[in-house]
Amino acid sequence: MPDTLTKLTYQTFQQGKNYFGLAHKILSTRLMNLVSPTEIQSRPIAPDTLLKIQQRLNQLLETDWQDAEQGIYPESLLFDNPWDEFFLYYPAVWLDLPQIWQRAKQKQHQDFPPDINTEGYPNYYVRNFHHQTGGYFSDFSAKLYDLQVEILFGGTADPMRRRILAPLKQGLQAFANVPPHQVRILDVACGTGRTLKLIRAALPEASLFGTDLSPAYLRKANQLLSQNPGELPQLLQANAEELPYLDNYFHATTCVFLFHELPGPVRQKVIDQCFRVTQPGGVFVICDSIQVSDSPDMIPVMESFHETFHEPFYKHYMTDNLVERLEKAGFQNVTTQTHFMSKVFVAHKPA
């Protein structure tokens, strides 16, 4: 069980990541204003809002610590960070900034290198979310993604992702009579595999599955997950609007940081699909951005987010009623909780 010294080390570790992300954003913003002024500027955040953000951050880290202390996942996850890749790819992040600034300034939201084939993908997906080079289509983007997200959230991306683990394990108690290795969990829009890696640490015997639209991100996920001895990643390229699985196949389904990047009608289709493939009595856990209904004090941050980082469907997501959408699909006993800048939805399929 983690001790007091470990907790202090963890807090220092997370504060270091937070300061790193903050320093990067300050330096890159000043450089951008110096060499490539752009019309898109981050709005200044009021001091009282900054204080609330810090309070939310402290609460997130405390919850993260408590979950490890209670054995929901191993202590090692608290310090898990791909430092080797971060140091390797950090220079590339800086070298890529001029392209990002130019793309943001000229509002080139569908700017892709000529070697990238975007045919057959949904129109809402064919864009440079976050102004990132290659969108979700390139190996270059997949390599930089985790580092970019950690910088964006000040080193809190994984602590926010880990908030799905407690409700996930609790939801699986309905299948206590199922041998652990026969428990099937699907992570929809698994991206680079970070969430699946966290689930594996919390549930070492479960059978894990992942889908994503991007072959490049699936390659990165396969590389990440294959680092675990004996791991055989079961990953498929698939559109979450039409999941290639049998009805009632998974004991649990998860989805992290997807819904704010979907148009409203597509959110409903994805939720309907997750309901279809989840077993009766199973649980569906979503982690995504906070919303106006639960975090009205964070409206200044939310309002600037979709403009600054090119999230074209985020403004609609801010006020979308996902609880209503989940219930429309057939889920029951839907609960929500907020952690820092994230919101967790826990929905149950009737037994």
PDB file of N, CA and C in Angstrom, residues 31-111:
ATOM      1  N   LEU A  31       6.745  32.802 -28.464  1.00  0.00           N
ATOM      2  CA  LEU A  31       7.453  32.639 -29.730  1.00  0.00           C
ATOM      3  C   LEU A  31       6.499  32.838 -30.901  1.00  0.00           C
ATOM      4  N   MET A  32       5.283  32.301 -30.780  1.00  0.00           N
ATOM      5  CA  MET A  32       4.286  32.456 -31.832  1.00  0.00           C
ATOM      6  C   MET A  32       3.986  33.934 -32.071  1.00  0.00           C
ATOM      7  N   ASN A  33       3.797  34.683 -30.987  1.00  0.00           N
ATOM      8  CA  ASN A  33       3.496  36.106 -31.126  1.00  0.00           C
ATOM      9  C   ASN A  33       4.671  36.889 -31.710  1.00  0.00           C
ATOM     10  N   LEU A  34       5.867  36.349 -31.525  1.00  0.00           N
ATOM     11  CA  LEU A  34       7.062  37.027 -32.018  1.00  0.00           C
ATOM     12  C   LEU A  34       7.292  36.783 -33.505  1.00  0.00           C
ATOM     13  N   VAL A  35       7.194  35.520 -33.918  1.00  0.00           N
ATOM     14  CA  VAL A  35       7.582  35.177 -35.292  1.00  0.00           C
ATOM     15  C   VAL A  35       6.403  34.968 -36.229  1.00  0.00           C
ATOM     16  N   SER A  36       5.214  34.680 -35.671  1.00  0.00           N
ATOM     17  CA  SER A  36       4.074  34.406 -36.539  1.00  0.00           C
ATOM     18  C   SER A  36       2.779  34.814 -35.849  1.00  0.00           C
ATOM     19  N   PRO A  37       2.542  36.129 -35.732  1.00  0.00           N
ATOM     20  CA  PRO A  37       1.313  36.575 -35.078  1.00  0.00           C
ATOM     21  C   PRO A  37       0.084  35.975 -35.765  1.00  0.00           C
ATOM     22  N   THR A  38      -0.883  35.581 -34.996  1.00  0.00           N
ATOM     23  CA  THR A  38      -2.083  34.943 -35.543  1.00  0.00           C
ATOM     24  C   THR A  38      -3.317  35.578 -34.941  1.00  0.00           C
ATOM     25  N   GLU A  39      -4.424  35.428 -35.650  1.00  0.00           N
ATOM     26  CA  GLU A  39      -5.673  35.981 -35.148  1.00  0.00           C
ATOM     27  C   GLU A  39      -6.211  35.173 -33.976  1.00  0.00           C
ATOM     28  N   ILE A  40      -5.810  33.926 -33.866  1.00  0.00           N
ATOM     29  CA  ILE A  40      -6.310  33.081 -32.789  1.00  0.00           C
ATOM     30  C   ILE A  40      -5.431  33.246 -31.566  1.00  0.00           C
ATOM     31  N   GLN A  41      -5.978  33.833 -30.532  1.00  0.00           N
ATOM     32  CA  GLN A  41      -5.239  34.047 -29.306  1.00  0.00           C
ATOM     33  C   GLN A  41      -6.026  33.448 -28.143  1.00  0.00           C
ATOM     34  N   SER A  42      -5.311  32.893 -27.204  1.00  0.00           N
ATOM     35  CA  SER A  42      -5.968  32.395 -26.005  1.00  0.00           C
ATOM     36  C   SER A  42      -6.450  33.570 -25.163  1.00  0.00           C
ATOM     37  N   ARG A  43      -7.711  33.510 -24.746  1.00  0.00           N
ATOM     38  CA  ARG A  43      -8.239  34.580 -23.919  1.00  0.00           C
ATOM     39  C   ARG A  43      -7.637  34.484 -22.520  1.00  0.00           C
ATOM     40  N   PRO A  44      -7.307  35.620 -21.926  1.00  0.00           N
ATOM     41  CA  PRO A  44      -6.770  35.570 -20.555  1.00  0.00           C
ATOM     42  C   PRO A  44      -7.801  35.008 -19.596  1.00  0.00           C
ATOM     43  N   ILE A  45      -7.332  34.199 -18.659  1.00  0.00           N
ATOM     44  CA  ILE A  45      -8.209  33.568 -17.684  1.00  0.00           C
ATOM     45  C   ILE A  45      -8.186  34.379 -16.399  1.00  0.00           C
ATOM     46  N   ALA A  46      -9.350  34.657 -15.860  1.00  0.00           N
ATOM     47  CA  ALA A  46      -9.464  35.463 -14.646  1.00  0.00           C
ATOM     48  C   ALA A  46      -8.810  34.754 -13.467  1.00  0.00           C
ATOM     49  N   PRO A  47      -8.252  35.520 -12.516  1.00  0.00           N
ATOM     50  CA  PRO A  47      -7.579  34.910 -11.355  1.00  0.00           C
ATOM     51  C   PRO A  47      -8.464  33.954 -10.572  1.00  0.00           C
ATOM     52  N   ASP A  48      -9.758  34.291 -10.408  1.00  0.00           N
ATOM     53  CA  ASP A  48     -10.624  33.393  -9.641  1.00  0.00           C
ATOM     54  C   ASP A  48     -10.845  32.077 -10.376  1.00  0.00           C
ATOM     55  N   THR A  49     -10.865  32.126 -11.713  1.00  0.00           N
ATOM     56  CA  THR A  49     -10.997  30.896 -12.495  1.00  0.00           C
ATOM     57  C   THR A  49      -9.728  30.063 -12.383  1.00  0.00           C
ATOM     58  N   LEU A  50      -8.576  30.727 -12.398  1.00  0.00           N
ATOM     59  CA  LEU A  50      -7.311  30.002 -12.226  1.00  0.00           C
ATOM     60  C   LEU A  50      -7.259  29.307 -10.876  1.00  0.00           C
ATOM     61  N   LEU A  51      -7.784  29.971  -9.852  1.00  0.00           N
ATOM     62  CA  LEU A  51      -7.814  29.361  -8.524  1.00  0.00           C
ATOM     63  C   LEU A  51      -8.700  28.122  -8.512  1.00  0.00           C
ATOM     64  N   LYS A  52      -9.841  28.203  -9.171  1.00  0.00           N
ATOM     65  CA  LYS A  52     -10.744  27.057  -9.244  1.00  0.00           C
ATOM     66  C   LYS A  52     -10.107  25.907 -10.024  1.00  0.00           C
ATOM     67  N   ILE A  53      -9.364  26.238 -11.071  1.00  0.00           N
ATOM     68  CA  ILE A  53      -8.661  25.206 -11.844  1.00  0.00           C
ATOM     69  C   ILE A  53      -7.644  24.495 -10.959  1.00  0.00           C
ATOM     70  N   GLN A  54      -6.913  25.264 -10.154  1.00  0.00           N
ATOM     71  CA  GLN A  54      -5.924  24.659  -9.266  1.00  0.00           C
ATOM     72  C   GLN A  54      -6.606  23.766  -8.225  1.00  0.00           C
ATOM     73  N   GLN A  55      -7.737  24.208  -7.712  1.00  0.00           N
ATOM     74  CA  GLN A  55      -8.478  23.394  -6.745  1.00  0.00           C
ATOM     75  C   GLN A  55      -8.958  22.092  -7.385  1.00  0.00           C
ATOM     76  N   ARG A  56      -9.435  22.186  -8.614  1.00  0.00           N
ATOM     77  CA  ARG A  56      -9.868  20.988  -9.331  1.00  0.00           C
ATOM     78  C   ARG A  56      -8.695  20.041  -9.560  1.00  0.00           C
ATOM     79  N   LEU A  57      -7.546  20.598  -9.887  1.00  0.00           N
ATOM     80  CA  LEU A  57      -6.353  19.781 -10.101  1.00  0.00           C
ATOM     81  C   LEU A  57      -5.977  19.054  -8.819  1.00  0.00           C
ATOM     82  N   ASN A  58      -5.966  19.771  -7.704  1.00  0.00           N
ATOM     83  CA  ASN A  58      -5.620  19.146  -6.422  1.00  0.00           C
ATOM     84  C   ASN A  58      -6.585  18.018  -6.070  1.00  0.00           C
ATOM     85  N   GLN A  59      -7.863  18.226  -6.341  1.00  0.00           N
ATOM     86  CA  GLN A  59      -8.863  17.197  -6.059  1.00  0.00           C
ATOM     87  C   GLN A  59      -8.651  15.975  -6.938  1.00  0.00           C
ATOM     88  N   LEU A  60      -8.298  16.201  -8.202  1.00  0.00           N
ATOM     89  CA  LEU A  60      -8.015  15.077  -9.109  1.00  0.00           C
ATOM     90  C   LEU A  60      -6.859  14.237  -8.600  1.00  0.00           C
ATOM     91  N   LEU A  61      -5.774  14.886  -8.208  1.00  0.00           N
ATOM     92  CA  LEU A  61      -4.598  14.154  -7.742  1.00  0.00           C
ATOM     93  C   LEU A  61      -4.903  13.401  -6.450  1.00  0.00           C
ATOM     94  N   GLU A  62      -5.713  13.993  -5.586  1.00  0.00           N
ATOM     95  CA  GLU A  62      -6.081  13.306  -4.352  1.00  0.00           C
ATOM     96  C   GLU A  62      -6.915  12.065  -4.648  1.00  0.00           C
ATOM     97  N   THR A  63      -7.857  12.182  -5.571  1.00  0.00           N
ATOM     98  CA  THR A  63      -8.673  11.031  -5.960  1.00  0.00           C
ATOM     99  C   THR A  63      -7.819   9.956  -6.612  1.00  0.00           C
ATOM    100  N   ASP A  64      -6.901  10.366  -7.454  1.00  0.00           N
ATOM    101  CA  ASP A  64      -5.999   9.426  -8.114  1.00  0.00           C
ATOM    102  C   ASP A  64      -5.193   8.646  -7.081  1.00  0.00           C
ATOM    103  N   TRP A  65      -4.704   9.357  -6.091  1.00  0.00           N
ATOM    104  CA  TRP A  65      -3.926   8.729  -5.024  1.00  0.00           C
ATOM    105  C   TRP A  65      -4.795   7.759  -4.224  1.00  0.00           C
ATOM    106  N   GLN A  66      -5.992   8.188  -3.859  1.00  0.00           N
ATOM    107  CA  GLN A  66      -6.864   7.351  -3.043  1.00  0.00           C
ATOM    108  C   GLN A  66      -7.243   6.055  -3.764  1.00  0.00           C
ATOM    109  N   ASP A  67      -7.482   6.134  -5.069  1.00  0.00           N
ATOM    110  CA  ASP A  67      -7.840   4.926  -5.815  1.00  0.00           C
ATOM    111  C   ASP A  67      -6.686   3.921  -5.829  1.00  0.00           C
ATOM    112  N   ALA A  68      -5.456   4.427  -5.942  1.00  0.00           N
ATOM    113  CA  ALA A  68      -4.298   3.531  -5.868  1.00  0.00           C
ATOM    114  C   ALA A  68      -4.171   2.956  -4.469  1.00  0.00           C
ATOM    115  N   GLU A  69      -4.415   3.801  -3.476  1.00  0.00           N
ATOM    116  CA  GLU A  69      -4.304   3.357  -2.091  1.00  0.00           C
ATOM    117  C   GLU A  69      -5.325   2.261  -1.774  1.00  0.00           C
ATOM    118  N   GLN A  70      -6.484   2.335  -2.414  1.00  0.00           N
ATOM    119  CA  GLN A  70      -7.530   1.345  -2.198  1.00  0.00           C
ATOM    120  C   GLN A  70      -7.348   0.096  -3.063  1.00  0.00           C
ATOM    121  N   GLY A  71      -6.312   0.076  -3.891  1.00  0.00           N
ATOM    122  CA  GLY A  71      -6.015  -1.108  -4.688  1.00  0.00           C
ATOM    123  C   GLY A  71      -6.810  -1.228  -5.968  1.00  0.00           C
ATOM    124  N   ILE A  72      -7.431  -0.153  -6.404  1.00  0.00           N
ATOM    125  CA  ILE A  72      -8.176  -0.194  -7.659  1.00  0.00           C
ATOM    126  C   ILE A  72      -7.227  -0.388  -8.830  1.00  0.00           C
ATOM    127  N   TYR A  73      -6.036   0.160  -8.708  1.00  0.00           N
ATOM    128  CA  TYR A  73      -4.969  -0.098  -9.681  1.00  0.00           C
ATOM    129  C   TYR A  73      -3.642   0.001  -8.943  1.00  0.00           C
ATOM    130  N   PRO A  74      -2.593  -0.578  -9.511  1.00  0.00           N
ATOM    131  CA  PRO A  74      -1.308  -0.611  -8.800  1.00  0.00           C
ATOM    132  C   PRO A  74      -0.676   0.774  -8.677  1.00  0.00           C
ATOM    133  N   GLU A  75       0.093   0.943  -7.630  1.00  0.00           N
ATOM    134  CA  GLU A  75       0.799   2.198  -7.368  1.00  0.00           C
ATOM    135  C   GLU A  75       1.682   2.610  -8.532  1.00  0.00           C
ATOM    136  N   SER A  76       2.210   1.633  -9.254  1.00  0.00           N
ATOM    137  CA  SER A  76       3.129   1.940 -10.358  1.00  0.00           C
ATOM    138  C   SER A  76       2.484   2.830 -11.417  1.00  0.00           C
ATOM    139  N   LEU A  77       1.139   2.756 -11.565  1.00  0.00           N
ATOM    140  CA  LEU A  77       0.462   3.584 -12.559  1.00  0.00           C
ATOM    141  C   LEU A  77       0.588   5.062 -12.242  1.00  0.00           C
ATOM    142  N   LEU A  78       0.720   5.394 -10.961  1.00  0.00           N
ATOM    143  CA  LEU A  78       0.833   6.796 -10.576  1.00  0.00           C
ATOM    144  C   LEU A  78       2.066   7.453 -11.190  1.00  0.00           C
ATOM    145  N   PHE A  79       3.072   6.650 -11.461  1.00  0.00           N
ATOM    146  CA  PHE A  79       4.343   7.188 -11.964  1.00  0.00           C
ATOM    147  C   PHE A  79       4.619   6.751 -13.401  1.00  0.00           C
ATOM    148  N   ASP A  80       3.604   6.170 -14.035  1.00  0.00           N
ATOM    149  CA  ASP A  80       3.799   5.691 -15.401  1.00  0.00           C
ATOM    150  C   ASP A  80       3.801   6.865 -16.371  1.00  0.00           C
ATOM    151  N   ASN A  81       4.886   7.031 -17.063  1.00  0.00           N
ATOM    152  CA  ASN A  81       4.999   8.099 -18.050  1.00  0.00           C
ATOM    153  C   ASN A  81       6.073   7.699 -19.064  1.00  0.00           C
ATOM    154  N   PRO A  82       5.759   7.750 -20.350  1.00  0.00           N
ATOM    155  CA  PRO A  82       6.740   7.333 -21.370  1.00  0.00           C
ATOM    156  C   PRO A  82       7.824   8.395 -21.585  1.00  0.00           C
ATOM    157  N   TRP A  83       8.667   8.568 -20.562  1.00  0.00           N
ATOM    158  CA  TRP A  83       9.677   9.628 -20.636  1.00  0.00           C
ATOM    159  C   TRP A  83      10.599   9.468 -21.834  1.00  0.00           C
ATOM    160  N   ASP A  84      10.957   8.232 -22.180  1.00  0.00           N
ATOM    161  CA  ASP A  84      11.870   8.030 -23.299  1.00  0.00           C
ATOM    162  C   ASP A  84      11.275   8.576 -24.597  1.00  0.00           C
ATOM    163  N   GLU A  85       9.982   8.301 -24.817  1.00  0.00           N
ATOM    164  CA  GLU A  85       9.339   8.823 -26.021  1.00  0.00           C
ATOM    165  C   GLU A  85       9.159  10.331 -25.938  1.00  0.00           C
ATOM    166  N   PHE A  86       8.834  10.828 -24.754  1.00  0.00           N
ATOM    167  CA  PHE A  86       8.632  12.267 -24.618  1.00  0.00           C
ATOM    168  C   PHE A  86       9.910  13.031 -24.957  1.00  0.00           C
ATOM    169  N   PHE A  87      11.045  12.586 -24.442  1.00  0.00           N
ATOM    170  CA  PHE A  87      12.300  13.263 -24.748  1.00  0.00           C
ATOM    171  C   PHE A  87      12.684  13.089 -26.217  1.00  0.00           C
ATOM    172  N   LEU A  88      12.315  11.930 -26.780  1.00  0.00           N
ATOM    173  CA  LEU A  88      12.619  11.664 -28.178  1.00  0.00           C
ATOM    174  C   LEU A  88      11.808  12.559 -29.115  1.00  0.00           C
ATOM    175  N   TYR A  89      10.511  12.743 -28.786  1.00  0.00           N
ATOM    176  CA  TYR A  89       9.613  13.447 -29.700  1.00  0.00           C
ATOM    177  C   TYR A  89       9.427  14.927 -29.367  1.00  0.00           C
ATOM    178  N   TYR A  90       9.883  15.373 -28.216  1.00  0.00           N
ATOM    179  CA  TYR A  90       9.665  16.763 -27.849  1.00  0.00           C
ATOM    180  C   TYR A  90      10.280  17.749 -28.862  1.00  0.00           C
ATOM    181  N   PRO A  91      11.500  17.500 -29.370  1.00  0.00           N
ATOM    182  CA  PRO A  91      12.011  18.409 -30.415  1.00  0.00           C
ATOM    183  C   PRO A  91      11.102  18.469 -31.630  1.00  0.00           C
ATOM    184  N   ALA A  92      10.475  17.332 -31.979  1.00  0.00           N
ATOM    185  CA  ALA A  92       9.575  17.315 -33.138  1.00  0.00           C
ATOM    186  C   ALA A  92       8.343  18.170 -32.881  1.00  0.00           C
ATOM    187  N   VAL A  93       7.898  18.225 -31.623  1.00  0.00           N
ATOM    188  CA  VAL A  93       6.763  19.077 -31.277  1.00  0.00           C
ATOM    189  C   VAL A  93       7.094  20.537 -31.592  1.00  0.00           C
ATOM    190  N   TRP A  94       8.295  20.969 -31.216  1.00  0.00           N
ATOM    191  CA  TRP A  94       8.714  22.351 -31.493  1.00  0.00           C
ATOM    192  C   TRP A  94       8.876  22.598 -32.990  1.00  0.00           C
ATOM    193  N   LEU A  95       9.471  21.641 -33.687  1.00  0.00           N
ATOM    194  CA  LEU A  95       9.681  21.810 -35.123  1.00  0.00           C
ATOM    195  C   LEU A  95       8.361  21.856 -35.889  1.00  0.00           C
ATOM    196  N   ASP A  96       7.332  21.249 -35.302  1.00  0.00           N
ATOM    197  CA  ASP A  96       6.027  21.209 -35.957  1.00  0.00           C
ATOM    198  C   ASP A  96       5.197  22.460 -35.681  1.00  0.00           C
ATOM    199  N   LEU A  97       5.593  23.261 -34.697  1.00  0.00           N
ATOM    200  CA  LEU A  97       4.788  24.415 -34.300  1.00  0.00           C
ATOM    201  C   LEU A  97       4.543  25.427 -35.429  1.00  0.00           C
ATOM    202  N   PRO A  98       5.554  25.772 -36.251  1.00  0.00           N
ATOM    203  CA  PRO A  98       5.273  26.742 -37.320  1.00  0.00           C
ATOM    204  C   PRO A  98       4.143  26.301 -38.255  1.00  0.00           C
ATOM    205  N   GLN A  99       4.072  24.991 -38.555  1.00  0.00           N
ATOM    206  CA  GLN A  99       2.986  24.506 -39.406  1.00  0.00           C
ATOM    207  C   GLN A  99       1.643  24.647 -38.700  1.00  0.00           C
ATOM    208  N   ILE A 100       1.632  24.373 -37.406  1.00  0.00           N
ATOM    209  CA  ILE A 100       0.398  24.496 -36.630  1.00  0.00           C
ATOM    210  C   ILE A 100      -0.067  25.950 -36.597  1.00  0.00           C
ATOM    211  N   TRP A 101       0.868  26.878 -36.353  1.00  0.00           N
ATOM    212  CA  TRP A 101       0.520  28.300 -36.310  1.00  0.00           C
ATOM    213  C   TRP A 101      -0.043  28.759 -37.655  1.00  0.00           C
ATOM    214  N   GLN A 102       0.623  28.355 -38.725  1.00  0.00           N
ATOM    215  CA  GLN A 102       0.177  28.755 -40.058  1.00  0.00           C
ATOM    216  C   GLN A 102      -1.201  28.184 -40.362  1.00  0.00           C
ATOM    217  N   ARG A 103      -1.406  26.932 -40.006  1.00  0.00           N
ATOM    218  CA  ARG A 103      -2.691  26.281 -40.249  1.00  0.00           C
ATOM    219  C   ARG A 103      -3.796  26.977 -39.457  1.00  0.00           C
ATOM    220  N   ALA A 104      -3.499  27.353 -38.213  1.00  0.00           N
ATOM    221  CA  ALA A 104      -4.488  28.030 -37.377  1.00  0.00           C
ATOM    222  C   ALA A 104      -4.796  29.420 -37.914  1.00  0.00           C
ATOM    223  N   LYS A 105      -3.766  30.139 -38.327  1.00  0.00           N
ATOM    224  CA  LYS A 105      -3.944  31.504 -38.827  1.00  0.00           C
ATOM    225  C   LYS A 105      -4.797  31.526 -40.090  1.00  0.00           C
ATOM    226  N   GLN A 106      -4.552  30.581 -40.993  1.00  0.00           N
ATOM    227  CA  GLN A 106      -5.259  30.557 -42.269  1.00  0.00           C
ATOM    228  C   GLN A 106      -6.523  29.701 -42.228  1.00  0.00           C
ATOM    229  N   LYS A 107      -6.842  29.157 -41.039  1.00  0.00           N
ATOM    230  CA  LYS A 107      -8.024  28.318 -40.863  1.00  0.00           C
ATOM    231  C   LYS A 107      -8.054  27.159 -41.862  1.00  0.00           C
ATOM    232  N   GLN A 108      -6.909  26.552 -42.044  1.00  0.00           N
ATOM    233  CA  GLN A 108      -6.798  25.385 -42.929  1.00  0.00           C
ATOM    234  C   GLN A 108      -7.040  24.128 -42.084  1.00  0.00           C
ATOM    235  N   HIS A 109      -8.303  23.784 -41.950  1.00  0.00           N
ATOM    236  CA  HIS A 109      -8.682  22.707 -41.050  1.00  0.00           C
ATOM    237  C   HIS A 109      -8.739  21.345 -41.723  1.00  0.00           C
ATOM    238  N   GLN A 110      -8.488  21.319 -43.020  1.00  0.00           N
ATOM    239  CA  GLN A 110      -8.434  20.050 -43.746  1.00  0.00           C
ATOM    240  C   GLN A 110      -7.176  20.007 -44.610  1.00  0.00           C
ATOM    241  N   ASP A 111      -6.092  20.299 -43.945  1.00  0.00           N
ATOM    242  CA  ASP A 111      -4.787  20.392 -44.614  1.00  0.00           C
ATOM    243  C   ASP A 111      -4.001  19.109 -44.348  1.00  0.00           C
TER     244      ASP A 111
END
